[in-house]
Amino acid sequence: RLVHLVTVAILLLAGGSSSAVAQEARENVVAQLKVVTDTKADDAFRPDQDALGRSVLIGVLENDSSVYLELTLDARREYHIAARCDTGCTNIDTRVMTPDYSLLAEDALENDQPKMDVKPSTSGQHLLAVRMISCPSQVCYFGVVVLSRPVP
């Protein structure tokens, strides 16, 4: 019985520890995206909640995996799309595809701070692909912010 209680206590402590690490990784990504948002505000870009259905999207990806997200873009606006990942990640890529799946923009540089300036020619549903290229952990947190402003 004592061994069972000690085992449960160790599992709870380990779970609490990994939960704290995950929370720290998530907060790191959120903080990085806030810097992007604050910096681009000087150029009149504002968070565009309509594009993703929320102002910031946070998730996790395994090494060498991707997620495709619907993105609603307006041809009367220009966009700055940025992604960030936690401190364990060293390379994440992004791309935007048009409604007919043609490539509109891409950032495939070897870094963990992809950004794209996008001016869609048509309004409607586009796809945003986020690919975790290098994550040495089981999973890495990532986040995306879509900023926009009216076309001048």
Short mmCIF file of C-alpha atoms in Angstrom, two decimals:
data_model
loop_
_atom_site.label_atom_id
_atom_site.label_comp_id
_atom_site.label_asym_id
_atom_site.label_seq_id
_atom_site.Cartn_x
_atom_site.Cartn_y
_atom_site.Cartn_z
CA ARG A 1 0.00 0.00 0.00
CA LEU A 2 2.81 2.46 0.82
CA VAL A 3 4.54 1.67 -2.48
CA HIS A 4 1.27 2.35 -4.32
CA LEU A 5 0.85 5.73 -2.56
CA VAL A 6 4.44 6.73 -3.32
CA THR A 7 3.98 5.74 -6.98
CA VAL A 8 0.80 7.83 -7.23
CA ALA A 9 2.54 10.80 -5.57
CA ILE A 10 5.46 10.57 -8.01
CA LEU A 11 3.09 10.42 -10.99
CA LEU A 12 1.16 13.42 -9.72
CA LEU A 13 4.34 15.41 -9.20
CA ALA A 14 5.62 14.45 -12.65
CA GLY A 15 2.30 15.42 -14.21
CA GLY A 16 2.32 18.75 -12.39
CA SER A 17 5.86 19.39 -13.54
CA SER A 18 5.12 18.62 -17.19
CA SER A 19 1.97 20.73 -16.95
CA ALA A 20 4.04 23.65 -15.68
CA VAL A 21 6.53 23.19 -18.52
CA ALA A 22 3.69 23.09 -21.06
CA GLN A 23 2.15 26.23 -19.59
CA GLU A 24 5.52 27.99 -19.74
CA ALA A 25 5.99 26.94 -23.39
CA ARG A 26 2.50 28.20 -24.26
CA GLU A 27 3.07 31.52 -22.48
CA ASN A 28 6.38 31.93 -24.34
CA VAL A 29 4.59 31.60 -27.69
CA VAL A 30 1.85 34.03 -26.63
CA ALA A 31 4.48 36.57 -25.53
CA GLN A 32 6.31 36.28 -28.86
CA LEU A 33 3.10 36.87 -30.79
CA LYS A 34 2.33 39.91 -28.65
CA VAL A 35 5.69 41.40 -29.68
CA VAL A 36 4.77 40.86 -33.34
CA THR A 37 1.35 42.47 -32.80
CA ASP A 38 2.82 45.46 -30.96
CA THR A 39 5.57 45.97 -33.55
CA LYS A 40 3.22 45.82 -36.55
CA ALA A 41 0.78 48.21 -34.84
CA ASP A 42 3.24 50.97 -35.82
CA ASP A 43 2.35 50.15 -39.45
CA ALA A 44 -1.42 50.27 -38.71
CA PHE A 45 -1.82 46.47 -38.67
CA ARG A 46 -4.39 45.19 -36.18
CA PRO A 47 -5.35 41.66 -35.09
CA ASP A 48 -7.91 40.30 -37.54
CA GLN A 49 -10.25 38.04 -35.62
CA ASP A 50 -12.30 37.31 -38.75
CA ALA A 51 -9.40 35.59 -40.53
CA LEU A 52 -8.96 32.68 -38.10
CA GLY A 53 -12.09 33.06 -35.99
CA ARG A 54 -9.93 34.38 -33.13
CA SER A 55 -7.12 36.88 -32.77
CA VAL A 56 -4.43 34.30 -31.86
CA LEU A 57 -4.38 30.57 -32.46
CA ILE A 58 -2.24 28.33 -30.20
CA GLY A 59 -1.63 24.62 -30.71
CA VAL A 60 0.92 21.82 -30.54
CA LEU A 61 2.61 19.86 -33.31
CA GLU A 62 4.94 16.89 -33.33
CA ASN A 63 8.27 17.01 -35.15
CA ASP A 64 7.85 17.01 -38.95
CA SER A 65 4.07 17.38 -38.86
CA SER A 66 1.66 19.91 -40.33
CA VAL A 67 -1.73 21.40 -39.75
CA TYR A 68 -3.93 23.11 -42.37
CA LEU A 69 -6.21 25.87 -41.13
CA GLU A 70 -9.02 27.66 -42.92
CA LEU A 71 -8.27 31.33 -43.29
CA THR A 72 -10.85 33.89 -44.41
CA LEU A 73 -9.15 36.70 -46.31
CA ASP A 74 -10.59 39.88 -47.80
CA ALA A 75 -9.15 41.23 -51.08
CA ARG A 76 -9.68 44.78 -49.77
CA ARG A 77 -7.17 44.18 -46.96
CA GLU A 78 -3.49 43.34 -46.72
CA TYR A 79 -2.25 40.90 -44.13
CA HIS A 80 0.79 40.17 -42.01
CA ILE A 81 0.73 36.54 -40.86
CA ALA A 82 3.28 35.42 -38.29
CA ALA A 83 3.89 32.15 -36.49
CA ARG A 84 6.09 31.42 -33.51
CA CYS A 85 7.03 28.29 -31.61
CA ASP A 86 8.32 27.52 -28.15
CA THR A 87 11.98 27.56 -27.13
CA GLY A 88 12.40 23.86 -27.96
CA CYS A 89 11.54 24.41 -31.61
CA THR A 90 14.20 25.58 -34.06
CA ASN A 91 12.35 25.62 -37.38
CA ILE A 92 8.70 26.15 -38.32
CA ASP A 93 7.37 27.03 -41.78
CA THR A 94 4.16 28.62 -43.03
CA ARG A 95 2.40 29.05 -46.33
CA VAL A 96 -0.91 30.44 -47.56
CA MET A 97 -2.80 28.81 -50.40
CA THR A 98 -5.57 30.37 -52.48
CA PRO A 99 -9.07 28.87 -52.77
CA ASP A 100 -7.84 26.83 -55.78
CA TYR A 101 -4.79 25.62 -53.75
CA SER A 102 -2.22 27.76 -55.55
CA LEU A 103 0.61 29.10 -53.44
CA LEU A 104 -0.01 32.73 -52.42
CA ALA A 105 2.81 33.20 -49.89
CA GLU A 106 5.39 31.09 -48.10
CA ASP A 107 8.09 31.39 -45.46
CA ALA A 108 10.25 28.27 -45.57
CA LEU A 109 13.42 29.84 -44.20
CA GLU A 110 15.33 27.84 -41.59
CA ASN A 111 14.11 29.73 -38.54
CA ASP A 112 11.49 29.73 -35.83
CA GLN A 113 9.92 33.09 -36.72
CA PRO A 114 8.12 32.80 -40.06
CA LYS A 115 6.24 35.81 -41.36
CA MET A 116 4.40 36.58 -44.56
CA ASP A 117 2.94 39.72 -46.05
CA VAL A 118 -0.11 38.74 -48.07
CA LYS A 119 -2.37 40.66 -50.44
CA PRO A 120 -5.06 38.27 -51.70
CA SER A 121 -6.53 38.94 -55.13
CA THR A 122 -9.80 37.26 -54.17
CA SER A 123 -11.83 37.26 -50.98
CA GLY A 124 -12.88 34.04 -49.29
CA GLN A 125 -11.53 30.84 -47.83
CA HIS A 126 -7.80 30.27 -48.12
CA LEU A 127 -5.63 27.70 -46.36
CA LEU A 128 -2.83 28.40 -43.92
CA ALA A 129 -0.35 25.54 -43.56
CA VAL A 130 1.89 25.40 -40.48
CA ARG A 131 4.66 22.81 -40.52
CA MET A 132 6.82 21.98 -37.51
CA ILE A 133 10.17 21.21 -39.15
CA SER A 134 12.32 20.77 -36.05
CA CYS A 135 10.95 19.92 -32.61
CA PRO A 136 13.26 17.81 -30.44
CA SER A 137 10.54 17.32 -27.80
CA GLN A 138 7.53 15.02 -28.07
CA VAL A 139 5.50 18.08 -29.12
CA CYS A 140 6.21 21.78 -29.48
CA TYR A 141 3.79 24.65 -28.98
CA PHE A 142 3.18 26.99 -31.88
CA GLY A 143 1.02 30.04 -32.38
CA VAL A 144 -0.27 32.10 -35.29
CA VAL A 145 -1.44 35.70 -35.42
CA VAL A 146 -3.12 37.27 -38.44
CA LEU A 147 -2.92 41.06 -38.61
CA SER A 148 -4.54 43.19 -41.29
CA ARG A 149 -5.12 46.72 -42.49
CA PRO A 150 -7.12 48.24 -45.32
CA VAL A 151 -5.32 48.40 -48.65
CA PRO A 152 -4.03 51.97 -49.03
#
